[in-house]
Coordinates of C-alpha atoms in Angstrom, one line a residue:
M160 CA 29.3 12.6 18.1
Q161 CA 29.8 12.6 14.3
S162 CA 26.7 10.4 13.9
E163 CA 24.6 12.8 15.9
I164 CA 25.8 15.8 13.8
I165 CA 25.1 14.0 10.6
E166 CA 21.6 13.1 11.8
T167 CA 21.1 16.8 12.6
I168 CA 22.1 17.7 9.1
L169 CA 19.9 15.1 7.6
N170 CA 16.9 16.6 9.4
Y171 CA 18.0 20.1 8.3
I172 CA 18.0 19.0 4.7
E173 CA 14.5 17.5 5.1
D174 CA 13.2 20.8 6.6
N175 CA 14.8 22.9 3.9
I176 CA 14.5 20.7 0.9
I177 CA 13.1 23.3 -1.5
E178 CA 15.8 25.8 -0.6
N179 CA 19.2 26.3 -2.2
I180 CA 21.2 24.1 0.1
N181 CA 25.0 24.2 -0.3
V182 CA 27.9 22.6 1.3
E183 CA 29.3 25.8 2.9
L184 CA 26.0 26.4 4.7
I185 CA 25.7 22.9 6.0
A186 CA 29.4 22.8 7.1
E187 CA 28.7 26.0 9.1
K188 CA 25.9 24.3 10.9
S189 CA 28.0 21.2 11.6
G190 CA 30.9 23.1 13.1
Y191 CA 33.4 21.7 10.6
S192 CA 35.1 23.0 7.5
A193 CA 33.3 22.3 4.2
F194 CA 36.1 19.9 3.2
H195 CA 36.2 18.0 6.5
F196 CA 32.4 17.6 6.8
S197 CA 32.0 16.5 3.2
R198 CA 34.6 13.8 3.8
I199 CA 33.0 12.6 7.1
F200 CA 29.5 12.6 5.4
S201 CA 30.7 10.6 2.4
E202 CA 32.6 8.0 4.5
T203 CA 29.7 7.6 6.9
V204 CA 26.7 7.6 4.6
G205 CA 28.3 6.1 1.4
I206 CA 27.4 9.0 -0.9
S207 CA 28.8 12.5 -1.3
L208 CA 26.9 15.3 0.4
I209 CA 26.1 17.1 -2.9
A210 CA 24.9 13.8 -4.4
Y211 CA 22.7 13.1 -1.4
I212 CA 21.0 16.5 -1.5
T213 CA 20.3 16.0 -5.2
W214 CA 19.0 12.5 -4.7
R215 CA 16.7 13.6 -1.8
K216 CA 15.3 16.6 -3.8
L217 CA 14.5 14.1 -6.6
Q218 CA 12.7 11.9 -4.2
F219 CA 10.6 14.8 -2.9
A220 CA 9.9 15.8 -6.5
L221 CA 8.7 12.3 -7.4
C222 CA 6.3 12.3 -4.4
D223 CA 4.8 15.6 -5.7
I224 CA 4.5 14.3 -9.2
Y225 CA 2.6 11.2 -8.0
K226 CA 0.2 13.6 -6.2
G227 CA -0.5 15.3 -9.6
G228 CA 2.2 17.9 -9.9
K229 CA 3.5 18.8 -13.4
I230 CA 7.0 17.6 -14.0
L231 CA 8.3 21.0 -15.1
D232 CA 6.7 22.9 -12.2
T233 CA 8.0 20.4 -9.8
A234 CA 11.5 20.5 -11.2
V235 CA 11.6 24.2 -10.8
K236 CA 10.2 24.0 -7.2
Y237 CA 13.2 21.8 -6.2
G238 CA 15.9 23.9 -7.8
F239 CA 16.2 22.3 -11.3
E240 CA 16.3 25.2 -13.8
T241 CA 15.0 23.2 -16.8
H242 CA 13.0 20.1 -17.7
G243 CA 16.2 18.8 -19.4
G244 CA 18.3 19.3 -16.3
F245 CA 15.7 17.5 -14.1
T246 CA 15.5 14.6 -16.5
K247 CA 19.3 14.3 -16.7
A248 CA 19.7 14.3 -13.0
F249 CA 16.8 11.8 -12.6
K250 CA 18.4 9.4 -15.1
K251 CA 21.7 9.6 -13.3
Y252 CA 20.3 8.7 -9.9
F253 CA 17.4 6.4 -10.9
G254 CA 18.6 4.9 -14.1
S255 CA 15.5 5.9 -16.2
P256 CA 13.6 9.0 -17.4
P257 CA 10.9 10.2 -14.9
S258 CA 8.1 9.4 -17.4
V259 CA 9.2 5.7 -17.6
Y260 CA 9.6 5.5 -13.8
I261 CA 6.2 6.9 -13.1
L262 CA 4.5 4.7 -15.6
H263 CA 5.9 1.5 -14.2
V264 CA 6.2 2.1 -10.4
S265 CA 2.8 1.9 -8.7
N266 CA 3.6 4.4 -5.9
N267 CA 6.4 6.4 -4.4
S268 CA 5.8 7.0 -0.8
L269 CA 8.4 9.2 0.8
S270 CA 10.3 7.2 3.3
T271 CA 12.1 8.6 6.3
V272 CA 15.9 8.7 6.3
N273 CA 18.6 8.0 8.9
I274 CA 22.2 7.0 8.8
K275 CA 21.4 3.2 9.0
T276 CA 18.9 3.2 6.2
L277 CA 21.1 5.4 4.0
Q278 CA 24.2 3.1 4.5
T279 CA 22.1 0.1 3.4
K280 CA 20.7 2.1 0.4
F281 CA 24.1 3.2 -0.9
R282 CA 26.1 0.2 -0.1
K283 CA 27.0 -1.4 -3.5
G284 CA 26.8 -5.1 -4.0
T285 CA 23.5 -5.6 -2.1
L286 CA 21.2 -6.1 -5.0
L287 CA 18.5 -8.7 -4.2
M288 CA 17.5 -9.3 -7.9
T289 CA 19.7 -10.9 -10.5
P290 CA 18.3 -10.7 -14.0
H291 CA 19.4 -12.5 -17.1
I292 CA 21.3 -10.0 -19.4
I293 CA 20.3 -11.0 -22.9
E294 CA 20.9 -9.8 -26.4
F295 CA 17.4 -10.1 -28.0
T296 CA 16.9 -11.1 -31.6
P297 CA 14.5 -8.6 -33.2
F298 CA 10.9 -9.7 -33.4
S299 CA 7.4 -8.2 -33.9
V300 CA 4.4 -7.8 -31.7
V301 CA 1.0 -7.7 -33.3
G302 CA -2.1 -6.8 -31.3
Y303 CA -4.7 -4.3 -30.3
P304 CA -3.5 -0.9 -28.9
S305 CA -5.6 1.6 -27.0
R306 CA -4.8 5.1 -25.6
H307 CA -5.2 5.8 -21.8
T308 CA -4.0 8.0 -19.0
R309 CA -2.2 7.2 -15.8
E310 CA -5.3 8.0 -13.8
N311 CA -7.0 5.0 -15.4
M312 CA -4.0 2.7 -15.3
K313 CA -1.1 3.3 -13.1
N314 CA 1.4 0.8 -14.6
T315 CA 1.8 -2.2 -16.8
S316 CA 1.1 -4.7 -14.0
D317 CA -2.4 -3.3 -13.8
A318 CA -3.0 -4.3 -17.4
P319 CA -4.7 -7.8 -16.9
T320 CA -7.5 -6.3 -14.7
F321 CA -7.6 -3.1 -16.7
W322 CA -8.8 -4.9 -19.8
N323 CA -11.9 -5.9 -17.9
T324 CA -12.8 -2.3 -17.0
I325 CA -13.0 -1.3 -20.7
N326 CA -15.2 -4.4 -21.5
L327 CA -12.6 -6.0 -23.8
D328 CA -13.1 -9.8 -24.2
Y329 CA -9.6 -10.8 -23.2
G330 CA -10.0 -14.5 -24.2
T331 CA -11.6 -13.7 -27.5
I332 CA -8.8 -11.3 -28.4
L333 CA -6.0 -13.9 -27.6
T334 CA -7.9 -16.6 -29.5
K335 CA -8.1 -14.4 -32.6
L336 CA -4.4 -13.6 -32.3
Y337 CA -3.4 -17.2 -32.0
D338 CA -5.6 -18.3 -34.9
A339 CA -4.1 -15.6 -37.1
F340 CA -0.5 -16.5 -36.4
P341 CA -0.2 -20.3 -36.0
K342 CA 3.5 -20.6 -36.9
S343 CA 5.0 -18.5 -34.1
K344 CA 5.7 -19.9 -30.7
H345 CA 3.4 -19.4 -27.7
C346 CA 4.1 -15.9 -26.6
E347 CA 1.9 -13.0 -25.5
I348 CA 3.2 -9.5 -25.0
S349 CA 1.8 -6.6 -23.0
M350 CA 3.5 -3.2 -23.3
C351 CA 3.1 0.5 -22.7
Y352 CA 4.7 3.1 -25.0
D353 CA 4.3 6.7 -26.5
V354 CA 4.2 8.4 -23.1
D355 CA 3.1 12.0 -23.1
E356 CA 4.6 13.6 -20.0
G357 CA 2.3 16.6 -20.2
T358 CA -1.0 14.8 -20.3
G359 CA 0.0 11.5 -18.7
E360 CA -1.4 9.7 -21.8
F361 CA 0.2 6.5 -23.1
T362 CA -0.6 3.6 -25.4
Y363 CA -1.2 0.1 -24.0
M364 CA -1.1 -2.9 -26.3
L365 CA -1.9 -6.6 -25.7
G366 CA -0.3 -8.5 -28.5
R367 CA 1.1 -11.7 -29.9
G368 CA 4.9 -12.2 -30.3
I369 CA 5.6 -13.0 -33.9
D370 CA 8.9 -14.8 -34.6
N371 CA 8.0 -16.6 -37.9
P372 CA 8.0 -14.3 -41.0
D373 CA 5.2 -16.2 -42.6
D374 CA 2.8 -15.1 -39.9
L375 CA 3.3 -11.4 -40.7
K376 CA 1.3 -12.0 -43.9
N377 CA -1.8 -12.6 -41.8
I378 CA -1.9 -9.1 -40.1
Q379 CA -5.5 -7.9 -40.3
P380 CA -6.6 -4.2 -40.7
D381 CA -7.7 -3.8 -37.1
M382 CA -4.3 -5.0 -35.8
K383 CA -1.2 -2.9 -35.0
R384 CA 2.4 -4.1 -35.5
V385 CA 5.2 -2.9 -33.2
D386 CA 8.8 -4.0 -33.9
I387 CA 11.0 -4.9 -31.0
T388 CA 14.4 -4.0 -32.5
G389 CA 16.4 -6.3 -30.3
G390 CA 19.5 -5.2 -28.3
L391 CA 20.5 -5.6 -24.7
Y392 CA 17.7 -6.5 -22.2
A393 CA 17.6 -7.2 -18.5
V394 CA 15.0 -10.0 -18.1
F395 CA 13.4 -10.5 -14.6
S396 CA 11.3 -13.5 -13.9
T397 CA 8.5 -12.9 -11.3
P398 CA 8.4 -15.3 -8.3
P399 CA 6.0 -18.2 -9.0
S400 CA 2.7 -17.1 -7.5
E401 CA -0.6 -18.8 -6.7
C402 CA -3.8 -17.6 -8.3
S403 CA -2.3 -14.6 -10.1
Y404 CA 1.0 -13.1 -11.2
I405 CA -0.3 -9.5 -11.0
K406 CA 0.9 -8.6 -7.5
A407 CA 4.3 -10.4 -8.2
A408 CA 4.6 -8.4 -11.4
Q409 CA 3.9 -5.1 -9.6
D410 CA 6.4 -5.9 -6.9
T411 CA 9.0 -6.8 -9.5
W412 CA 8.5 -3.6 -11.5
N413 CA 8.9 -1.6 -8.2
E414 CA 12.1 -3.4 -7.3
I415 CA 13.6 -2.9 -10.7
F416 CA 13.2 0.9 -10.6
H417 CA 13.7 1.4 -6.9
N418 CA 16.8 -0.6 -6.4
W419 CA 18.2 -2.6 -9.4
L420 CA 18.6 0.1 -12.0
P421 CA 20.0 2.8 -9.6
Q422 CA 22.6 0.4 -8.2
S423 CA 23.5 -1.4 -11.5
E424 CA 26.0 -0.4 -14.1
F425 CA 23.1 0.0 -16.6
E426 CA 20.5 2.6 -17.4
Y427 CA 17.1 2.4 -19.1
D428 CA 17.3 2.8 -22.9
E429 CA 14.3 4.9 -23.8
T430 CA 14.9 4.4 -27.5
R431 CA 13.4 0.9 -27.2
H432 CA 10.4 -0.8 -25.7
D433 CA 10.0 -2.6 -22.4
F434 CA 7.4 -5.3 -22.2
E435 CA 5.9 -8.2 -20.2
Y436 CA 6.5 -11.6 -21.7
H437 CA 3.8 -14.3 -21.2
D438 CA 4.4 -17.9 -22.2
Q439 CA 2.9 -21.1 -20.8
R440 CA 4.1 -20.2 -17.3
D441 CA 1.4 -17.6 -16.9
H442 CA -1.2 -20.3 -17.3
G443 CA 0.0 -22.2 -14.2
W444 CA 1.2 -25.1 -16.3
Y445 CA 4.5 -25.3 -14.4
F446 CA 5.6 -24.9 -10.8
G447 CA 2.7 -27.0 -9.4
G448 CA 0.0 -24.7 -10.8
K449 CA 1.8 -21.4 -9.9
Y450 CA 2.0 -18.5 -12.3
Q451 CA 5.0 -16.6 -13.6
I452 CA 5.9 -14.1 -16.3
D453 CA 9.1 -12.2 -17.5
I454 CA 9.6 -8.5 -17.4
C455 CA 12.0 -7.3 -20.1
V456 CA 13.7 -4.0 -19.6
P457 CA 15.9 -2.4 -22.4
I458 CA 19.3 -1.3 -21.0
R459 CA 22.6 0.2 -22.0
Q460 CA 25.7 0.7 -20.0
C461 CA 25.7 4.0 -18.2
E462 CA 28.4 6.6 -18.9
E463 CA 30.0 6.3 -15.5
A464 CA 30.4 2.5 -16.0
K465 CA 31.8 3.0 -19.5
R466 CA 34.4 5.5 -18.2
K467 CA 35.4 3.1 -15.4
W468 CA 35.8 0.3 -17.9
Q469 CA 37.9 2.4 -20.3
T470 CA 40.1 3.5 -17.4
E471 CA 40.7 -0.1 -16.3
E472 CA 41.5 -1.1 -19.9

């Protein structure tokens, strides 16, 4: 009986998602007191009723943004009074700012919900990906940046094919970079940064990782240098794939932002750069000719995890 009531409430929330849904109103429809129904919902679903409503509103908002809605207009539509309030809530539930999420996740189709799927979603300890948590030593990336919009390039995993659409000779560029910086180890970096939430514009750069200071003397006028300041990173290796790593990279980006970040004790650190790291593995020289790259995400411990750790201490 309780499960049937909860399913009814889930449907009610779906049908009234843009309204001001509160616990008292939902409790009245359930036939329980606000306190009693909140307890039942939390124990059954794995998340508090208020938290679920906020999470679902954010999911609906994301879907609208992917369809072209402006972030501020969409935030107001779903009951967030300010851009800052929407961003704060988004970071709490998804582990990253909305601009970063939208740039890296290829799509966000709105899935249906029921008790079973929600229990799986909010059950901790079910993460399918286990990254290496690494303290990076600072290094530089030197390459060729260009400015684009999300309409032209949805996320970083589109980058290898995107270069062909703007008639850039990918091979020539990499040869030029390796000839200019012979003392640094084999390492190519692709990265997106300087996102403009209002216009959807961002900078994409294909570059060469520089870890030998002598090579920095060889930077040419048409090249751009971006410093990776180091710090804590979660490093995800894509599954070894035949022919191309593009689909594997896209799936890995989606999994990071859909599941790993929201369920981990970390959040995305937007003060630093994320990037894709390409070494000999992306040429198919290992794993029997299969291709692989690393996706490096800057992270910091979220405030809730910090408070828990301090309490235990």
